[in-house]
Coordinates of C-alpha atoms and ligand atoms in Angstrom, one line a residue:
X30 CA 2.1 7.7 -2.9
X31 CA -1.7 8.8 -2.2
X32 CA -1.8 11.4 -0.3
X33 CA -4.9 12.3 2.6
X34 CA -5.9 15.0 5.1
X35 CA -7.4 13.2 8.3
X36 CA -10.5 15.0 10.0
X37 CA -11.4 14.0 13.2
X38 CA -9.2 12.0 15.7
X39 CA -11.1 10.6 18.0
X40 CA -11.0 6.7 18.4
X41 CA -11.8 6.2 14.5
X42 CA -9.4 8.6 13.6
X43 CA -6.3 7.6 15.6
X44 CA -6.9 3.8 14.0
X45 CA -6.3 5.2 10.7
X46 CA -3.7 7.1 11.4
X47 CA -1.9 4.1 13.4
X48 CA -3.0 1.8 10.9
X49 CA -1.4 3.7 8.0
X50 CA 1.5 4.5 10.2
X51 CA 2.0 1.1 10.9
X52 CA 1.6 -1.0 7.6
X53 CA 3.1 0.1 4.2
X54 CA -0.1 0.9 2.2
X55 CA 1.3 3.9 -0.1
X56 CA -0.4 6.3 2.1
X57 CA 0.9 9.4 3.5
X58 CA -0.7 12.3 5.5
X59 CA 0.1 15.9 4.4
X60 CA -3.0 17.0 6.7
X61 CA -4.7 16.1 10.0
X62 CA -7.0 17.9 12.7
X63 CA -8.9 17.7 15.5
X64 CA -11.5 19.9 17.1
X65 CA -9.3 22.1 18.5
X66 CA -5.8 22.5 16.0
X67 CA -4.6 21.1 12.7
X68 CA -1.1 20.7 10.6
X69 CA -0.1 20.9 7.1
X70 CA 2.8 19.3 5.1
X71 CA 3.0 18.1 1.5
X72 CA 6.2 15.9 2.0
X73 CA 4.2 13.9 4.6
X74 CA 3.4 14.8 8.3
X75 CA 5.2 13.2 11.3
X76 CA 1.9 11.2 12.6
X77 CA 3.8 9.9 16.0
X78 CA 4.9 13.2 17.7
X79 CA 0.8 14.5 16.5
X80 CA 0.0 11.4 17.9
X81 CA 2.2 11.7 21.0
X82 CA 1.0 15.7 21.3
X83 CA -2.7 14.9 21.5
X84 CA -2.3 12.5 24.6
X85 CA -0.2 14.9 26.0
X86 CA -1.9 18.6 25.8
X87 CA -5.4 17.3 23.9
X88 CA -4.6 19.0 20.2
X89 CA -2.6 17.9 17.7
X90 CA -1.3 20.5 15.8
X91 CA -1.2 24.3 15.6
X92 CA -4.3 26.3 17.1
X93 CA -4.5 28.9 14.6
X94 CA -5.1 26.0 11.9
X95 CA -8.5 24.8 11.9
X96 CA -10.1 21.9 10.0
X97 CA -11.8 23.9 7.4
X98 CA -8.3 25.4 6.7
X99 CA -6.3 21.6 6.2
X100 CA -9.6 20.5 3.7
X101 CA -9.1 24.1 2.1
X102 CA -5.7 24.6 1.8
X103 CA -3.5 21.4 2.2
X104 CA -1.9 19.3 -1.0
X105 CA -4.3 15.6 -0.6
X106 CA -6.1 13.2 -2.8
X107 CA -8.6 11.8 -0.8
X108 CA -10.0 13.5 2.6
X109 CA -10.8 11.0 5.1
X110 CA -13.5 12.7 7.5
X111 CA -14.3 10.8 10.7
X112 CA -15.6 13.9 12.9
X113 CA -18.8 12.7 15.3
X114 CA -22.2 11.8 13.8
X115 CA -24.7 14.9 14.6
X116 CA -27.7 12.8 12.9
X117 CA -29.7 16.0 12.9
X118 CA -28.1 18.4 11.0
X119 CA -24.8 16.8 9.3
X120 CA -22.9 19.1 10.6
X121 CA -20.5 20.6 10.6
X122 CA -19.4 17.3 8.5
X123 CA -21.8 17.9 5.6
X124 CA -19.8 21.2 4.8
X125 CA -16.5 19.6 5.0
X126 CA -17.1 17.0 2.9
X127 CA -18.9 19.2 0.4
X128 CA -15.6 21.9 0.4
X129 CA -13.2 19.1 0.0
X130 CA -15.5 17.7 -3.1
X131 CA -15.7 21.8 -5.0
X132 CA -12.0 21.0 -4.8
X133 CA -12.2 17.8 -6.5
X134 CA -11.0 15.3 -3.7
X135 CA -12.3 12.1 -3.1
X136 CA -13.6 11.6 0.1
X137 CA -13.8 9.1 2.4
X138 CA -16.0 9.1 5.3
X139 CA -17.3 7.3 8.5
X140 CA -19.6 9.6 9.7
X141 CA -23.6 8.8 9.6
X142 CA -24.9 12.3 9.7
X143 CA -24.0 13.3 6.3
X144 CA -24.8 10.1 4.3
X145 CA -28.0 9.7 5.9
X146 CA -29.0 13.5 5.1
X147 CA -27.6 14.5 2.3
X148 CA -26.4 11.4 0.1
X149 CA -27.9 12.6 -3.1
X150 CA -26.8 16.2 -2.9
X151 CA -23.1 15.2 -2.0
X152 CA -22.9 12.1 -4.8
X153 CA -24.7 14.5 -7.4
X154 CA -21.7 17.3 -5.9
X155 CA -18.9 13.9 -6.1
X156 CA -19.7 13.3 -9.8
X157 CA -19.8 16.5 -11.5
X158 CA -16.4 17.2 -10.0
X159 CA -15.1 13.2 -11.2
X160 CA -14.3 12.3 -7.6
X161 CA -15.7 9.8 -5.4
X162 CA -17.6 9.3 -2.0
X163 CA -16.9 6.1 -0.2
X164 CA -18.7 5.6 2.8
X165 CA -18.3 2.1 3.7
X166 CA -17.2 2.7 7.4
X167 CA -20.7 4.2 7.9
X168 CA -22.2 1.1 8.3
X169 CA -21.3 -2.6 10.3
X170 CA -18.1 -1.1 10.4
X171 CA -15.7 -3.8 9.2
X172 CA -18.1 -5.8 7.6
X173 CA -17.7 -5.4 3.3
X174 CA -21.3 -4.4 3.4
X175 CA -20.7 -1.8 0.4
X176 CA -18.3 -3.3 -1.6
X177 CA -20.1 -6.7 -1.5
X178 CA -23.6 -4.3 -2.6
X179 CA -21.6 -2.9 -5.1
X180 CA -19.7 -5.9 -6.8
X181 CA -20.4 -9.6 -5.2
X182 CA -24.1 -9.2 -5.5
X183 CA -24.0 -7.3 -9.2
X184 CA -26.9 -8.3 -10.8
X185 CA -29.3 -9.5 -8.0
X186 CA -32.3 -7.9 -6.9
X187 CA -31.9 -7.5 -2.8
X188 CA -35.3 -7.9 -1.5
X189 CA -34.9 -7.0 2.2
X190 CA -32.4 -7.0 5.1
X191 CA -32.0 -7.7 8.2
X192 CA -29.5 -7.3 11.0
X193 CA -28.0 -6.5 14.0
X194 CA -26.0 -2.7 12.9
X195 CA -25.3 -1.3 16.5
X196 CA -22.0 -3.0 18.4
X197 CA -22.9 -1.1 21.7
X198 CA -26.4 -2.5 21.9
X199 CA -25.1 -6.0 20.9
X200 CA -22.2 -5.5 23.2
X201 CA -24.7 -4.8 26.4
X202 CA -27.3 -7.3 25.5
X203 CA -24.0 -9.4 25.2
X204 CA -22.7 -9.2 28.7
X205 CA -26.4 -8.9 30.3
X206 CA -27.2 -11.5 29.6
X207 CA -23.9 -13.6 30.0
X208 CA -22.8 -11.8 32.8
X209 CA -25.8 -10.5 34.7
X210 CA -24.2 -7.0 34.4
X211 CA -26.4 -3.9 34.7
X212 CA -27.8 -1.8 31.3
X213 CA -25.7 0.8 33.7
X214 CA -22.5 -1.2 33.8
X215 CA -22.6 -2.9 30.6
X216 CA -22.9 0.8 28.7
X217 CA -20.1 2.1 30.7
X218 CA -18.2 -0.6 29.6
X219 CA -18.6 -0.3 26.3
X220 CA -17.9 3.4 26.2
X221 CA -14.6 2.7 27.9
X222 CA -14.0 0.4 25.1
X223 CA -14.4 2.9 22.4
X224 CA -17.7 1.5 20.6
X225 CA -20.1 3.8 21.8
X226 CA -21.0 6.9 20.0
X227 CA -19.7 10.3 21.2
X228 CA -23.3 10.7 22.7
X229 CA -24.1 7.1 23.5
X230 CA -28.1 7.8 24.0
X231 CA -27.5 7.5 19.5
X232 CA -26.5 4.0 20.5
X233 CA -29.2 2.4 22.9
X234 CA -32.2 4.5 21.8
X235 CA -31.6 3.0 18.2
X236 CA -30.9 5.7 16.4
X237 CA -27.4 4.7 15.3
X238 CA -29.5 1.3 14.1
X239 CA -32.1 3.3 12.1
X240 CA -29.5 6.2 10.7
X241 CA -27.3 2.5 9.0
X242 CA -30.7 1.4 7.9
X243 CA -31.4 4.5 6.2
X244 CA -28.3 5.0 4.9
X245 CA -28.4 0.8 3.3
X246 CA -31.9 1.7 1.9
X247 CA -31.1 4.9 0.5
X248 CA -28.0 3.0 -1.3
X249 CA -29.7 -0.3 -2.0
X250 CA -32.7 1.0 -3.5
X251 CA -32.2 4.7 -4.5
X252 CA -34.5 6.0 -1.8
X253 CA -34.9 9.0 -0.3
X254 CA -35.5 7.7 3.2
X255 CA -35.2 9.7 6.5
X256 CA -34.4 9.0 10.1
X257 CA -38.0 9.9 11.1
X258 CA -39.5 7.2 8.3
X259 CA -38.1 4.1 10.6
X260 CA -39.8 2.7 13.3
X261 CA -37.7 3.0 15.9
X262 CA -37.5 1.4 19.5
X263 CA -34.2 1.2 21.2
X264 CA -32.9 -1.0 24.2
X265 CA -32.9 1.8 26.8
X266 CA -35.7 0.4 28.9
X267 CA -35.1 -3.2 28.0
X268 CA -34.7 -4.9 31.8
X269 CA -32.6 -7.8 33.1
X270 CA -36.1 -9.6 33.4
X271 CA -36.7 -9.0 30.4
X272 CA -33.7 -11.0 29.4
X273 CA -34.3 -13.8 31.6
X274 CA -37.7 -14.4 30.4
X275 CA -36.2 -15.0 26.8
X276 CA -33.7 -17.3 28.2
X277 CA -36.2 -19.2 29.9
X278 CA -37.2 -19.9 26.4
X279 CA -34.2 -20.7 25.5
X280 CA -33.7 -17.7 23.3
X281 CA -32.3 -14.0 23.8
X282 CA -33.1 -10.2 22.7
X283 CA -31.3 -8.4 20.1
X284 CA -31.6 -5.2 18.2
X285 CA -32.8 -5.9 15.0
X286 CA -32.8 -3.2 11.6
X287 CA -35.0 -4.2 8.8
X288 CA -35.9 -3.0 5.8
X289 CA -38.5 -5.1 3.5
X290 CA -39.7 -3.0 0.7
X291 CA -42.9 -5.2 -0.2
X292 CA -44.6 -4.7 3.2
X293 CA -43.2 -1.4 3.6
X294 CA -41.2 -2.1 6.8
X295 CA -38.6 0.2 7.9
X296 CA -37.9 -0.5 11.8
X297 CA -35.7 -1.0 14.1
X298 CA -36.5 -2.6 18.1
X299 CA -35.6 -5.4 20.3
X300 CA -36.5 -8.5 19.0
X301 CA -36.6 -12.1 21.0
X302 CA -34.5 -14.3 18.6
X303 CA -33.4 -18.0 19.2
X304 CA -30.1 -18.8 19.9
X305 CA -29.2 -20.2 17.2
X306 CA -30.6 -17.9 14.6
X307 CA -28.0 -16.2 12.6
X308 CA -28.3 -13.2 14.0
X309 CA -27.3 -14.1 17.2
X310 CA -23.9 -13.0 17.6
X311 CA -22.2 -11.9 20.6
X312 CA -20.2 -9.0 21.9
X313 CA -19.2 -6.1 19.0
X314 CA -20.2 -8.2 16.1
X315 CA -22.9 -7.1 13.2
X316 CA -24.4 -9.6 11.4
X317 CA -26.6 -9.0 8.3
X318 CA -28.9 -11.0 6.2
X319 CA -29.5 -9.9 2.3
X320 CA -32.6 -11.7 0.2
X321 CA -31.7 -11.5 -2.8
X322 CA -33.1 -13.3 -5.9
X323 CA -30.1 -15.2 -7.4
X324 CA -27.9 -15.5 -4.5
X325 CA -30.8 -16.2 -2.0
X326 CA -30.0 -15.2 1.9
X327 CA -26.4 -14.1 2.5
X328 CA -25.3 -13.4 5.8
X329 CA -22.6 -11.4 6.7
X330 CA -21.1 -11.1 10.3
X331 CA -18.1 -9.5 11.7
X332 CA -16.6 -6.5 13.9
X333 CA -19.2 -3.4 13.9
X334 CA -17.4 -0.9 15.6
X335 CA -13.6 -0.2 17.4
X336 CA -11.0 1.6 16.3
X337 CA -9.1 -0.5 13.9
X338 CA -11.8 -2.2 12.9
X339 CA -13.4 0.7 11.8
X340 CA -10.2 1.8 10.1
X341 CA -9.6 -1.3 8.1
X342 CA -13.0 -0.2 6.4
X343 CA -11.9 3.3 5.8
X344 CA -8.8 2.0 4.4
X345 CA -10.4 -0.7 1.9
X346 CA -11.8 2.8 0.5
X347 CA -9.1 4.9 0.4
X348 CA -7.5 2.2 -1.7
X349 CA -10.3 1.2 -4.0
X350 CA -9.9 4.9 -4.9
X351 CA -5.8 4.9 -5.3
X352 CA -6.9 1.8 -7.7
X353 CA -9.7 3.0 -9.5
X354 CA -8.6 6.9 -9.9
X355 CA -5.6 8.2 -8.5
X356 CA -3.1 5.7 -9.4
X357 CA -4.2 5.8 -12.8
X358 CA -4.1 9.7 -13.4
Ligands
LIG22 N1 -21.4 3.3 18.1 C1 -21.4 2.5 16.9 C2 -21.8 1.1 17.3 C3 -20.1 2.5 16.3 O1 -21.7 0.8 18.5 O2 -22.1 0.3 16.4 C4 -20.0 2.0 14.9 O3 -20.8 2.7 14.0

């Protein structure tokens, strides 16, 4: 049986643990915590009634136990952090991950802030202490971007992307346009939902966008890229007439991410697409186009953010790792 401690339970966070609650992966929790309280057990925790005591008085566990205590002091292979993205300083995400690391764990993470600002530091700290930092959920959430990086395309050169990377931009553009709903409405709908960002203005001002683009350039092409290098315009002021104008054209407004290396293009903005491009999906879905060499263009779509979704990313992780390390030792 792997066994995890589970930062963060939020609407990421409760996924995973329902999900590995629910289906018989080889997973157990001996730690979990929220903002406010946190629990401990090696035999496995009782993730229902922690569950069940967070709808009912908003903390899971004990108060006197905080998060930094579970990634301290409880008996887990892999940490699983899933706090909220601060994109400006990491934190206080960056230190969790780097505690649970000095104690060789693997970690697992969903959060943007950290792999966007300090991905070298933490992989340098992840290999000299033989553990590993998977970070798959970071970006189109369910989509394999990652894995299919790291294995599918082995061997090709990628020579840029392109894509749609933020659900709750997609999702408002979505119903705007197909429903005539508000930016207002169509924002609170999506927050309701669970895809937006703790503090949504990350979502529609692009920034969520440009922090996955930075975090796929950084891992694609070993650079050292920072939020500020992208060229960033988000869909905050975008109008309904704008939106009619494009389908007078037969076409529609989406928020693209690119990143193309030869002409030194890091940006992400609204872009007025045809409706049968490839990257016009609808609703939640991210869709992204690799060039690559030998493979050519490869376009991946699926889910980008929700809960489970989210969490059958982290998941994918958590097992690669039981695979590749802690199953063996
Ligand atoms: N708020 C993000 C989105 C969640 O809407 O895409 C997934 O990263």
């Amino acid at each position: 049986m792997m066994k995890v401690a589970l930062i963060g339970l939020g609407s990421v966070g409760r996924g995973v643990a329902g999900m590995i609650q629910k289906k018989d992966l080889g997973i157990t929790i001996t730690g979990i915590a929220d903002s406010k309280s946190g629990a401990m057990d090696p035999a496995g925790l009782d993730i229902a009634s922690l569950l069940a005591n967070k709808g009912r008085n908003g903390s899971c566990g004990d108060r006197e136990i905080s998060a930094s205590d579970v990634i301290k002091k409880a008996d887990y292979d892999a940490l699983i952090e899933v706090t909220p993205t601060n994109a400006l300083s990491g934190e206080p995400a960056i230190g969790y991950i780097k505690s649970a690391l000095l104690r060789k764990k693997h970690v697992v993470t969903s959060n943007k802030g950290p792999v966007a600002l300090a991905y070298k530091e933490l992989r340098a700290l992840a290999e000299k202490n033989g553990v590993a930092l998977r970070y798959e959920a970071t970006v189109a959430g369910a989509i394999p971007i990652m894995h299919t990086l790291e294995h599918g395309l082995l061997g090709n050169e990628i020579l840029a992307l392109y894509g749609v990377l933020n659900g709750t931009c997609n999702y408002i553009l979505t119903r705007m346009a197909a429903e005539g709903l508000t930016y207002e409405q169509a924002l609170m709908e999506a927050r309701e939902m669970g895809y937006a960002e703790a503090d949504p203005t990350y979502d529609v001002m692009g920034i969520d966008a440009a922090i996955k683009l930075v975090i796929l350039a950084n891992s694609v092409w070993g650079d050292s890229k920072q939020l500020s290098d992208v060229d960033r315009t988000g869909i905050d002021l975008l109008t309904p007439d704008a939106l009619r104008l494009a389908a007078d054209l037969g076409c529609t407004i989406r928020l693209i991410a690119e990143a193309i290396p030869r002409k030194h293009i890091l940006r992400v903005s609204p872009r007025i697409l045809e409706k049968n491009h490839p990257l016009v999906v609808d609703g939640t879905l991210n869709a992204l186009t690799l060039e690559t060499d030998m493979a050519k263009e490869i376009t991946l779509i699926g889910r980008g953010a929700g809960s489970i979704e989210t969490a059958s990313a982290i998941i994918g992780d958590l097992l690669y790792i039981n695979d590749r390390y802690v199953h063996r030792a």
